[in-house]
One Martini backbone bead per residue (centre of mass of N, CA, C, O) as a GRO file, in nm:
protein
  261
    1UNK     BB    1   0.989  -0.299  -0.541
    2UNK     BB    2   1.100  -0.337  -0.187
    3UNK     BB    3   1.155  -0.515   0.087
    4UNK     BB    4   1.309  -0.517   0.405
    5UNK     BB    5   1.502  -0.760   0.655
    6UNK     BB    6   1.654  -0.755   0.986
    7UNK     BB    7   1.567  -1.038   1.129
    8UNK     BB    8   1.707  -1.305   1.094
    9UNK     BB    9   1.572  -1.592   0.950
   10UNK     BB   10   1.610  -1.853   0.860
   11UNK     BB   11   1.762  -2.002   0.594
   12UNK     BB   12   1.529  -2.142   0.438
   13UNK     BB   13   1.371  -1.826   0.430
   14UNK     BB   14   1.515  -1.601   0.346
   15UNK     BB   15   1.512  -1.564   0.039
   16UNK     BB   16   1.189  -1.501   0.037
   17UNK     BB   17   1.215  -1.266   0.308
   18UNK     BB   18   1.382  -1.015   0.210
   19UNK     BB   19   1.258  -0.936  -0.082
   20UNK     BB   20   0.960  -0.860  -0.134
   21UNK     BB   21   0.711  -0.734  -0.319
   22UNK     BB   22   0.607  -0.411  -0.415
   23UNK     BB   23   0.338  -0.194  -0.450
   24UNK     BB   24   0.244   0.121  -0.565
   25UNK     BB   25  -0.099   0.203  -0.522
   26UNK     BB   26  -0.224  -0.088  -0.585
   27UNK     BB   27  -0.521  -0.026  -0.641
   28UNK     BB   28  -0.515   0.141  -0.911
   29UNK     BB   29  -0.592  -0.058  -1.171
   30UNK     BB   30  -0.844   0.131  -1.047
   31UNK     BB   31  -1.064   0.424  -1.148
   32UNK     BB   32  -1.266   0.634  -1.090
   33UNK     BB   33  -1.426   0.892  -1.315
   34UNK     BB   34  -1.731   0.874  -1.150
   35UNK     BB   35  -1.597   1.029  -0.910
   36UNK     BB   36  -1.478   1.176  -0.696
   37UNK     BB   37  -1.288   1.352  -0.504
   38UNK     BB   38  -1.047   1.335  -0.280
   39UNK     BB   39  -1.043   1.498   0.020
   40UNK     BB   40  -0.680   1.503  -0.009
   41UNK     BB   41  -0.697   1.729  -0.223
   42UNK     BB   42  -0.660   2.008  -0.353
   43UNK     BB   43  -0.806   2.317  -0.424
   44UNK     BB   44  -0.711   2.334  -0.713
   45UNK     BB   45  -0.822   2.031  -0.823
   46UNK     BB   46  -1.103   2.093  -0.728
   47UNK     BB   47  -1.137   2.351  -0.912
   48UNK     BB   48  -1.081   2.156  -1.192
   49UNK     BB   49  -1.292   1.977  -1.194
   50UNK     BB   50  -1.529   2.155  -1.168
   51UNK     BB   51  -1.439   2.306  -1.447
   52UNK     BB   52  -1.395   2.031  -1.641
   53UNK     BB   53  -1.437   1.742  -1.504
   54UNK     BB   54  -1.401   1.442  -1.709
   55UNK     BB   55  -1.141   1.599  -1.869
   56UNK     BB   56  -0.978   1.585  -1.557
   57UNK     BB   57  -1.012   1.271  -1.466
   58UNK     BB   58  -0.911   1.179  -1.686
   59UNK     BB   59  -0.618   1.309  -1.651
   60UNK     BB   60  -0.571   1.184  -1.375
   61UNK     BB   61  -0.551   0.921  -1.427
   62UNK     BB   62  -0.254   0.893  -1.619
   63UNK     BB   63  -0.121   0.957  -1.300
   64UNK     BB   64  -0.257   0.747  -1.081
   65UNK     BB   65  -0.227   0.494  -1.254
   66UNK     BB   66   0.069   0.259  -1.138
   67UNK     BB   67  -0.153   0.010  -1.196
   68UNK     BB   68  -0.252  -0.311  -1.437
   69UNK     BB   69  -0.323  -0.492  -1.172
   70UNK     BB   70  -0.474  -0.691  -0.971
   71UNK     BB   71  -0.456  -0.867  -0.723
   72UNK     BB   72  -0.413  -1.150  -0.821
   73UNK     BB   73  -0.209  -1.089  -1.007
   74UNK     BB   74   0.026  -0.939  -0.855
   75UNK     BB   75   0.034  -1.220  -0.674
   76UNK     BB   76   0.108  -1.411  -0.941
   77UNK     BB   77   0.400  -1.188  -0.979
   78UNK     BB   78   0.474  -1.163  -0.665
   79UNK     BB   79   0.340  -0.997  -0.507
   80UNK     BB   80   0.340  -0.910  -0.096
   81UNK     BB   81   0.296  -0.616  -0.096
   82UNK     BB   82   0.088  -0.333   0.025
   83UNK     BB   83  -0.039  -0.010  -0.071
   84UNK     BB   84  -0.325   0.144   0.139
   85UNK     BB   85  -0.533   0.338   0.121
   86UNK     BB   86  -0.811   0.535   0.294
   87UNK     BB   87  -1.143   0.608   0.184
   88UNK     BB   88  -1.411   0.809   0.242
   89UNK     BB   89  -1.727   0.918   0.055
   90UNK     BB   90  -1.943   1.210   0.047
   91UNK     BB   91  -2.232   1.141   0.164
   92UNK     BB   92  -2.216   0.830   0.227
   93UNK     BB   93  -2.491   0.637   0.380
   94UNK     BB   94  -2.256   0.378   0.416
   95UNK     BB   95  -1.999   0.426   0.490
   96UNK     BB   96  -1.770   0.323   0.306
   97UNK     BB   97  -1.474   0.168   0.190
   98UNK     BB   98  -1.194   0.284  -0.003
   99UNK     BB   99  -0.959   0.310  -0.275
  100UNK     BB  100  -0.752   0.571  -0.271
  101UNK     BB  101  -0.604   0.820  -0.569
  102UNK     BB  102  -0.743   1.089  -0.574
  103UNK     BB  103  -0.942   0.908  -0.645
  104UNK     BB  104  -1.185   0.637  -0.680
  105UNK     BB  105  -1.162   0.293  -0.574
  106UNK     BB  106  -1.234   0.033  -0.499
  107UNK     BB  107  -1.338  -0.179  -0.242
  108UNK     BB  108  -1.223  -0.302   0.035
  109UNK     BB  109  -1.392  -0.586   0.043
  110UNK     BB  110  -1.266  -0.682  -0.278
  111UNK     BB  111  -0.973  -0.675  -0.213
  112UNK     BB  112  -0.943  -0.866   0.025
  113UNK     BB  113  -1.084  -1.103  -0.133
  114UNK     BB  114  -0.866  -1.123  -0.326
  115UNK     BB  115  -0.630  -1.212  -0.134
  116UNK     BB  116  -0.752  -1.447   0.005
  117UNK     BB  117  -0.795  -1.651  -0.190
  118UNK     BB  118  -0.528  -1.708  -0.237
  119UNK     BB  119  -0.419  -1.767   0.011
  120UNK     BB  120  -0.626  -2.029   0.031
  121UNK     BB  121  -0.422  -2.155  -0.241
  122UNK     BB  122  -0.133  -2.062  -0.048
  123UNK     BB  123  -0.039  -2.144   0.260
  124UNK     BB  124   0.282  -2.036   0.239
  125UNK     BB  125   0.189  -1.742   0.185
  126UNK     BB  126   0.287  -1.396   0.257
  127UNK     BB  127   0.151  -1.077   0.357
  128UNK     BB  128   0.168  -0.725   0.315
  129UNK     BB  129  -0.012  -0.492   0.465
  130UNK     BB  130  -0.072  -0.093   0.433
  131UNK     BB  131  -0.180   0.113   0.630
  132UNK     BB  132  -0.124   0.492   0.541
  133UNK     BB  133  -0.381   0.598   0.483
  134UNK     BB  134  -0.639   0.833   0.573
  135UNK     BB  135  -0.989   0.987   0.449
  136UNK     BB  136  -1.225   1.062   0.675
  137UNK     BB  137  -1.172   0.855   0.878
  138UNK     BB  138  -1.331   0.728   1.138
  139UNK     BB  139  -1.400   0.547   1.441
  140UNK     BB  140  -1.591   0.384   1.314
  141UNK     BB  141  -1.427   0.276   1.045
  142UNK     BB  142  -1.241   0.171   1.171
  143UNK     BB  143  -1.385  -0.061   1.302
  144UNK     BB  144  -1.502  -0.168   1.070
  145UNK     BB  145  -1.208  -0.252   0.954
  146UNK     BB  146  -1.146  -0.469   1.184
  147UNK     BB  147  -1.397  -0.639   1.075
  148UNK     BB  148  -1.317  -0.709   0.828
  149UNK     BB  149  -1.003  -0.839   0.888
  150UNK     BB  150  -1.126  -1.067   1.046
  151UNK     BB  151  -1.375  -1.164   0.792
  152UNK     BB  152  -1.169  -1.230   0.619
  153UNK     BB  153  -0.888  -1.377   0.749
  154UNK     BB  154  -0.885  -1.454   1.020
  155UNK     BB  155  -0.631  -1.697   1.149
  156UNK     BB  156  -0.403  -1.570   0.927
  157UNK     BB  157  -0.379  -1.347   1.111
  158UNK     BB  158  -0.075  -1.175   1.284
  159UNK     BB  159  -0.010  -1.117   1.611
  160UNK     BB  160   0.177  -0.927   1.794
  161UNK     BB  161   0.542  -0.916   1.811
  162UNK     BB  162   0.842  -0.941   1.820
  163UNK     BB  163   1.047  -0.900   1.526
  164UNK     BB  164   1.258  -1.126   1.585
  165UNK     BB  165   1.035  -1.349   1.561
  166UNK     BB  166   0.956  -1.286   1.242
  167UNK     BB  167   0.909  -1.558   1.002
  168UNK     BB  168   0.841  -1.804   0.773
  169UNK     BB  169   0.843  -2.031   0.982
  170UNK     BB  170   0.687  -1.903   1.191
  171UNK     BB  171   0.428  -1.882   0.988
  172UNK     BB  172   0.382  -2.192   0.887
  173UNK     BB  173   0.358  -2.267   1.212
  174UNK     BB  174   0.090  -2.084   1.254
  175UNK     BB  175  -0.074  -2.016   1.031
  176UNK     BB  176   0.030  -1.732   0.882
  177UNK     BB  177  -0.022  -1.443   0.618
  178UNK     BB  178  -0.075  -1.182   0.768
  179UNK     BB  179   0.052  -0.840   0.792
  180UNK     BB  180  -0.061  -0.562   0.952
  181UNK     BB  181  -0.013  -0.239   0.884
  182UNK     BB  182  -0.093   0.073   1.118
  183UNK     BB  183  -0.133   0.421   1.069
  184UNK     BB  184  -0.304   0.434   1.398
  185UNK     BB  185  -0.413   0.437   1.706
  186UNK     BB  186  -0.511   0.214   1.689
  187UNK     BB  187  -0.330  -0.038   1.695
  188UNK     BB  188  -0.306  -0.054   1.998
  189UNK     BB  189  -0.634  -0.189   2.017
  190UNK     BB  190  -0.492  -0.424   1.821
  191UNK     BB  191  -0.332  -0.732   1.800
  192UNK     BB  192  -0.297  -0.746   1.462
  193UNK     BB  193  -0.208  -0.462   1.474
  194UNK     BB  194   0.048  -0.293   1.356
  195UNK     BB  195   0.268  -0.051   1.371
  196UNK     BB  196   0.403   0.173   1.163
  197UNK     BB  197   0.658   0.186   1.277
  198UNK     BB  198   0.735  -0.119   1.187
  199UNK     BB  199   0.726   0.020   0.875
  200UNK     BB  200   0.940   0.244   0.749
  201UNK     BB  201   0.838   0.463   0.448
  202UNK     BB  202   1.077   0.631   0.291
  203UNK     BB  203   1.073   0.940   0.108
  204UNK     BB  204   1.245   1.093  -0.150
  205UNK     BB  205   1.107   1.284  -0.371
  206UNK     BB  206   1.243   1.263  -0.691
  207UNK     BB  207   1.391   1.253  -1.005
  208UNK     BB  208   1.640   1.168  -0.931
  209UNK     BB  209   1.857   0.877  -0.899
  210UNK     BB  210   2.121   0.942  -0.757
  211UNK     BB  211   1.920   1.037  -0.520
  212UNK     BB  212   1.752   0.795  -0.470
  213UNK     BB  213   2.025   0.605  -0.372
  214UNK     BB  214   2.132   0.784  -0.159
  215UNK     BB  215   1.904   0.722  -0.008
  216UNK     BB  216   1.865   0.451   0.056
  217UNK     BB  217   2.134   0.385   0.162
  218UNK     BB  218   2.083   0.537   0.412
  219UNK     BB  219   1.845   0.429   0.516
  220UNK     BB  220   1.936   0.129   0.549
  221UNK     BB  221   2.164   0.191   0.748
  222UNK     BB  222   1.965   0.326   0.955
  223UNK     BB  223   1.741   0.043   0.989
  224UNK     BB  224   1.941  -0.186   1.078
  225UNK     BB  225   1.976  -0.042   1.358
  226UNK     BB  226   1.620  -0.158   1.448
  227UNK     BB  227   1.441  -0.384   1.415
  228UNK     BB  228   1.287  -0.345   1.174
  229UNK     BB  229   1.103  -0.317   0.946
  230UNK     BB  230   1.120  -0.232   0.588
  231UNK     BB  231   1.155   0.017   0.304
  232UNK     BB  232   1.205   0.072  -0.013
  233UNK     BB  233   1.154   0.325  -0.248
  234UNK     BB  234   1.199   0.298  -0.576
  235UNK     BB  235   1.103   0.619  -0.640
  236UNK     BB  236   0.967   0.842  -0.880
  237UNK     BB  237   0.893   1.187  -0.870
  238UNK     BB  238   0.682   1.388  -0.971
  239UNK     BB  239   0.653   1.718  -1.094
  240UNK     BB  240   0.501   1.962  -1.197
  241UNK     BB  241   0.621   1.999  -1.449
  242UNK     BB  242   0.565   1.718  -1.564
  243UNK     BB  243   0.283   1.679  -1.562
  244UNK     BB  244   0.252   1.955  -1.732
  245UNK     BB  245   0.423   1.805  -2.011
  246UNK     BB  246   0.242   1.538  -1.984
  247UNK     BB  247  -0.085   1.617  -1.933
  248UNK     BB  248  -0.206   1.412  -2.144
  249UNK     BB  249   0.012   1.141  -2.196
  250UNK     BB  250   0.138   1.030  -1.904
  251UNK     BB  251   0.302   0.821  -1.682
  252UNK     BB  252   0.400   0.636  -1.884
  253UNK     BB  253   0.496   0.786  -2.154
  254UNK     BB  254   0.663   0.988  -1.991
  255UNK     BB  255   0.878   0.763  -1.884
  256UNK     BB  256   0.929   0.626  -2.187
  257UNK     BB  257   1.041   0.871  -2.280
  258UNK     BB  258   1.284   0.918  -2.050
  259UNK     BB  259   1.407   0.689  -2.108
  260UNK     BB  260   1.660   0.543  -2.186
  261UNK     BB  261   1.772   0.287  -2.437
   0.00000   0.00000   0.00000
Protein backbone atom coordinates (compact mmCIF):
# COMPACT_ATOMS: atom_id res chain seq x y z
CA UNK A 1 0.00 0.00 0.00
CA UNK A 2 1.39 3.61 -0.90
CA UNK A 3 0.85 7.40 0.14
CA UNK A 4 1.76 9.55 -2.44
CA UNK A 5 1.70 13.31 -2.69
CA UNK A 6 2.29 16.14 -5.15
CA UNK A 7 3.39 18.82 -3.22
CA UNK A 8 7.07 18.88 -4.65
CA UNK A 9 9.43 18.56 -2.09
CA UNK A 10 12.96 19.48 -2.70
CA UNK A 11 14.82 16.86 -5.18
CA UNK A 12 17.08 15.74 -1.99
CA UNK A 13 14.00 14.47 -0.59
CA UNK A 14 11.51 13.33 -3.23
CA UNK A 15 12.46 10.01 -3.86
CA UNK A 16 11.83 8.91 0.04
CA UNK A 17 9.02 11.45 0.60
CA UNK A 18 6.50 10.22 -2.30
CA UNK A 19 5.56 7.04 -1.80
CA UNK A 20 5.84 5.84 1.95
CA UNK A 21 4.64 2.54 2.69
CA UNK A 22 1.32 2.41 4.32
CA UNK A 23 -0.03 -0.87 6.42
CA UNK A 24 -3.97 -1.21 6.30
CA UNK A 25 -5.38 -1.91 9.90
CA UNK A 26 -1.64 -1.39 11.02
CA UNK A 27 -2.87 -2.25 14.53
CA UNK A 28 -4.06 -5.75 13.65
CA UNK A 29 -0.99 -7.96 14.14
CA UNK A 30 -2.87 -8.59 17.64
CA UNK A 31 -6.53 -9.11 18.61
CA UNK A 32 -7.70 -9.86 21.75
CA UNK A 33 -10.35 -12.80 21.23
CA UNK A 34 -11.24 -12.44 25.03
CA UNK A 35 -12.17 -9.14 23.98
CA UNK A 36 -15.96 -8.32 23.40
CA UNK A 37 -17.45 -7.32 19.98
CA UNK A 38 -16.62 -3.88 18.67
CA UNK A 39 -19.34 -1.25 18.69
CA UNK A 40 -19.35 -0.45 14.72
CA UNK A 41 -20.03 -4.29 14.28
CA UNK A 42 -23.58 -4.82 13.05
CA UNK A 43 -26.29 -6.52 14.65
CA UNK A 44 -25.92 -9.62 12.75
CA UNK A 45 -22.49 -10.60 13.98
CA UNK A 46 -23.06 -9.12 17.50
CA UNK A 47 -25.61 -12.02 17.39
CA UNK A 48 -23.34 -14.13 16.07
CA UNK A 49 -21.15 -13.86 18.73
CA UNK A 50 -23.49 -14.11 21.65
CA UNK A 51 -24.41 -17.50 20.10
CA UNK A 52 -21.32 -18.85 19.03
CA UNK A 53 -19.15 -17.21 21.41
CA UNK A 54 -14.85 -17.84 21.32
CA UNK A 55 -15.23 -20.13 18.40
CA UNK A 56 -17.32 -17.27 16.05
CA UNK A 57 -13.86 -14.85 17.34
CA UNK A 58 -11.44 -17.38 16.77
CA UNK A 59 -13.37 -17.44 12.89
CA UNK A 60 -13.20 -13.51 13.03
CA UNK A 61 -9.99 -13.05 13.85
CA UNK A 62 -9.14 -15.11 10.69
CA UNK A 63 -10.02 -12.71 8.46
CA UNK A 64 -9.53 -9.15 10.99
CA UNK A 65 -5.86 -9.14 11.11
CA UNK A 66 -4.59 -8.32 8.19
CA UNK A 67 -0.91 -7.62 9.69
CA UNK A 68 1.40 -9.99 11.71
CA UNK A 69 4.22 -7.10 12.89
CA UNK A 70 3.82 -4.61 15.72
CA UNK A 71 4.17 -1.57 15.07
CA UNK A 72 8.02 -1.69 15.60
CA UNK A 73 8.30 -4.33 13.24
CA UNK A 74 6.48 -2.41 10.81
CA UNK A 75 8.77 0.41 10.91
CA UNK A 76 12.05 -1.53 10.53
CA UNK A 77 10.24 -2.88 7.09
CA UNK A 78 9.76 0.20 5.79
CA UNK A 79 6.00 1.32 6.99
CA UNK A 80 5.52 5.23 7.66
CA UNK A 81 1.42 5.84 7.36
CA UNK A 82 -0.51 3.89 9.79
CA UNK A 83 -4.35 3.52 9.90
CA UNK A 84 -5.42 3.52 12.98
CA UNK A 85 -9.13 3.28 14.11
CA UNK A 86 -10.03 4.02 17.88
CA UNK A 87 -12.41 2.55 19.98
CA UNK A 88 -13.49 2.52 23.69
CA UNK A 89 -14.68 -0.87 25.31
CA UNK A 90 -18.40 -1.00 26.85
CA UNK A 91 -18.64 0.08 30.46
CA UNK A 92 -14.95 0.63 31.19
CA UNK A 93 -14.64 2.41 34.66
CA UNK A 94 -10.86 3.22 32.87
CA UNK A 95 -12.42 4.65 30.11
CA UNK A 96 -9.43 3.34 27.94
CA UNK A 97 -8.68 3.95 24.32
CA UNK A 98 -7.88 0.96 22.23
CA UNK A 99 -7.38 0.13 18.57
CA UNK A 100 -10.45 -2.16 17.00
CA UNK A 101 -11.32 -3.61 14.03
CA UNK A 102 -14.67 -6.17 14.92
CA UNK A 103 -12.59 -6.71 17.93
CA UNK A 104 -10.55 -4.86 20.10
CA UNK A 105 -6.33 -4.91 19.69
CA UNK A 106 -3.31 -3.34 22.15
CA UNK A 107 -4.01 0.14 24.04
CA UNK A 108 -3.59 3.38 22.09
CA UNK A 109 -0.70 4.39 24.11
CA UNK A 110 1.34 0.99 23.88
CA UNK A 111 0.89 1.45 20.25
CA UNK A 112 2.21 5.21 20.62
CA UNK A 113 4.84 4.19 22.57
CA UNK A 114 6.37 2.10 20.50
CA UNK A 115 6.25 4.27 17.11
CA UNK A 116 7.95 7.20 19.42
CA UNK A 117 10.81 4.96 20.45
CA UNK A 118 11.41 4.27 17.14
CA UNK A 119 11.39 7.81 16.02
CA UNK A 120 13.45 8.67 18.97
CA UNK A 121 16.50 6.11 17.66
CA UNK A 122 16.12 7.58 14.12
CA UNK A 123 16.02 11.32 14.01
CA UNK A 124 14.94 11.53 10.16
CA UNK A 125 12.50 9.08 10.08
CA UNK A 126 8.94 11.00 9.72
CA UNK A 127 5.26 8.87 10.17
CA UNK A 128 1.64 9.52 9.04
CA UNK A 129 -0.48 8.69 12.15
CA UNK A 130 -4.34 8.51 10.45
CA UNK A 131 -6.74 8.54 13.17
CA UNK A 132 -9.68 7.85 10.77
CA UNK A 133 -12.59 6.39 12.15
CA UNK A 134 -13.59 6.63 16.15
CA UNK A 135 -16.27 3.46 17.66
CA UNK A 136 -17.82 5.29 21.31
CA UNK A 137 -15.40 8.11 21.61
CA UNK A 138 -16.85 11.02 22.98
CA UNK A 139 -15.22 14.55 23.57
CA UNK A 140 -13.74 13.57 26.80
CA UNK A 141 -12.05 10.61 24.86
CA UNK A 142 -10.79 13.05 22.17
CA UNK A 143 -9.43 15.05 24.78
CA UNK A 144 -7.78 11.97 26.03
CA UNK A 145 -6.16 11.40 23.05
CA UNK A 146 -4.86 14.86 22.19
CA UNK A 147 -3.14 14.47 25.47
CA UNK A 148 -1.46 11.18 25.21
CA UNK A 149 -0.12 12.44 21.76
CA UNK A 150 1.28 15.53 23.38
CA UNK A 151 2.96 13.19 26.19
CA UNK A 152 3.53 11.06 24.29
CA UNK A 153 5.45 12.89 20.93
CA UNK A 154 6.33 16.20 22.39
CA UNK A 155 7.82 18.55 19.92
CA UNK A 156 8.04 15.71 17.75
CA UNK A 157 4.35 16.43 16.69
CA UNK A 158 4.14 18.98 13.25
CA UNK A 159 1.82 22.36 14.02
CA UNK A 160 -0.86 22.23 10.86
CA UNK A 161 0.81 24.62 7.70
CA UNK A 162 -0.51 24.90 3.96
CA UNK A 163 0.51 21.67 2.86
CA UNK A 164 2.64 22.71 -0.28
CA UNK A 165 4.85 23.92 2.58
CA UNK A 166 5.51 20.49 4.10
CA UNK A 167 8.58 18.06 2.83
CA UNK A 168 11.31 15.72 4.57
CA UNK A 169 13.64 19.17 4.20
CA UNK A 170 11.16 21.25 5.61
CA UNK A 171 10.79 18.48 8.57
CA UNK A 172 14.39 17.64 9.20
CA UNK A 173 15.32 21.46 9.67
CA UNK A 174 12.47 21.48 12.00
CA UNK A 175 13.21 19.07 13.87
CA UNK A 176 9.52 17.19 13.23
CA UNK A 177 8.86 13.40 13.01
CA UNK A 178 4.95 12.92 13.64
CA UNK A 179 2.12 14.50 11.28
CA UNK A 180 -1.44 13.35 12.80
CA UNK A 181 -4.51 13.29 10.11
CA UNK A 182 -7.51 13.54 12.59
CA UNK A 183 -10.90 12.69 10.92
CA UNK A 184 -13.27 14.95 13.82
CA UNK A 185 -13.67 17.90 14.27
CA UNK A 186 -11.36 18.34 17.53
CA UNK A 187 -8.90 18.69 14.48
CA UNK A 188 -10.11 22.09 14.41
CA UNK A 189 -8.98 23.29 18.08
CA UNK A 190 -5.86 21.53 18.24
CA UNK A 191 -2.58 23.07 16.27
CA UNK A 192 -1.00 19.73 15.59
CA UNK A 193 -3.84 18.03 14.45
CA UNK A 194 -4.17 17.66 10.52
CA UNK A 195 -7.36 17.72 9.64
CA UNK A 196 -8.81 14.47 7.85
CA UNK A 197 -9.70 16.24 4.31
CA UNK A 198 -5.86 16.47 4.02
CA UNK A 199 -5.52 13.19 3.80
CA UNK A 200 -7.96 11.89 1.64
CA UNK A 201 -8.39 8.02 1.58
CA UNK A 202 -10.74 6.78 -1.34
CA UNK A 203 -11.91 3.21 -0.87
CA UNK A 204 -12.38 1.18 -4.22
CA UNK A 205 -14.48 -1.70 -2.19
CA UNK A 206 -14.02 -4.59 -4.68
CA UNK A 207 -12.60 -7.68 -4.83
CA UNK A 208 -11.72 -7.08 -9.19
CA UNK A 209 -8.06 -5.87 -9.63
CA UNK A 210 -8.86 -4.74 -12.93
CA UNK A 211 -11.70 -2.28 -11.09
CA UNK A 212 -9.38 -1.59 -8.57
CA UNK A 213 -6.43 -0.38 -11.31
CA UNK A 214 -9.26 2.05 -13.02
CA UNK A 215 -10.24 2.99 -9.62
CA UNK A 216 -6.63 4.03 -8.70
CA UNK A 217 -5.72 5.55 -11.57
CA UNK A 218 -9.36 8.04 -11.96
CA UNK A 219 -8.60 9.27 -8.13
CA UNK A 220 -4.82 9.72 -8.59
CA UNK A 221 -5.80 12.30 -11.58
CA UNK A 222 -8.17 13.84 -9.70
CA UNK A 223 -6.34 14.50 -6.27
CA UNK A 224 -3.30 15.66 -8.33
CA UNK A 225 -4.95 19.39 -8.78
CA UNK A 226 -5.79 19.54 -5.57
CA UNK A 227 -2.61 20.24 -3.38
CA UNK A 228 -3.36 17.83 -0.55
CA UNK A 229 -1.68 14.75 0.78
CA UNK A 230 -3.34 11.89 -0.88
CA UNK A 231 -3.21 7.84 -0.15
CA UNK A 232 -4.09 5.17 -2.75
CA UNK A 233 -5.60 2.23 -1.37
CA UNK A 234 -3.74 -0.54 -2.50
CA UNK A 235 -6.73 -2.91 -1.22
CA UNK A 236 -9.05 -5.54 -2.82
CA UNK A 237 -11.81 -6.06 0.17
CA UNK A 238 -13.98 -9.55 0.22
CA UNK A 239 -17.30 -9.76 -0.29
CA UNK A 240 -19.76 -11.45 2.01
CA UNK A 241 -19.83 -14.92 -0.57
CA UNK A 242 -15.84 -14.98 -0.14
CA UNK A 243 -15.97 -14.82 3.47
CA UNK A 244 -18.89 -17.16 3.77
CA UNK A 245 -16.59 -19.61 1.29
CA UNK A 246 -13.18 -19.18 3.02
CA UNK A 247 -15.01 -18.85 6.50
CA UNK A 248 -12.52 -21.29 8.50
CA UNK A 249 -9.60 -20.76 6.27
CA UNK A 250 -9.48 -17.05 6.71
CA UNK A 251 -8.15 -13.97 4.73
CA UNK A 252 -4.11 -15.18 4.58
CA UNK A 253 -5.14 -18.31 3.20
CA UNK A 254 -8.04 -17.25 1.19
CA UNK A 255 -5.68 -14.94 -0.80
CA UNK A 256 -3.04 -17.17 -1.14
CA UNK A 257 -5.47 -19.69 -2.52
CA UNK A 258 -7.09 -17.28 -5.01
CA UNK A 259 -4.02 -16.02 -6.41
CA UNK A 260 -2.38 -16.74 -9.59
CA UNK A 261 0.98 -19.01 -9.37
Amino acid sequence: MSLSTDLAPPAVSRQRWSTPSRSHDSFSFYIDESSPVGPEQPETVQNFVSVFGTVAKKLMRKWLATQTMNFTSQLEAGVRFFDLRISTKPRDPDNELFFAHGLFSATVREGLEQISGFLSSHAREVVFLDFNHFYGVQNMHHEKLVSMLREVFGDKLCPVVFAQEVSLQYMWEKEYQVLVFYHHPMALEVPFLWPGQMMPSPWANTTDPEKLVQFLQASVTDRRRKGTFFVSQVVLTPKASTVMKGVASGLRETITESSPA
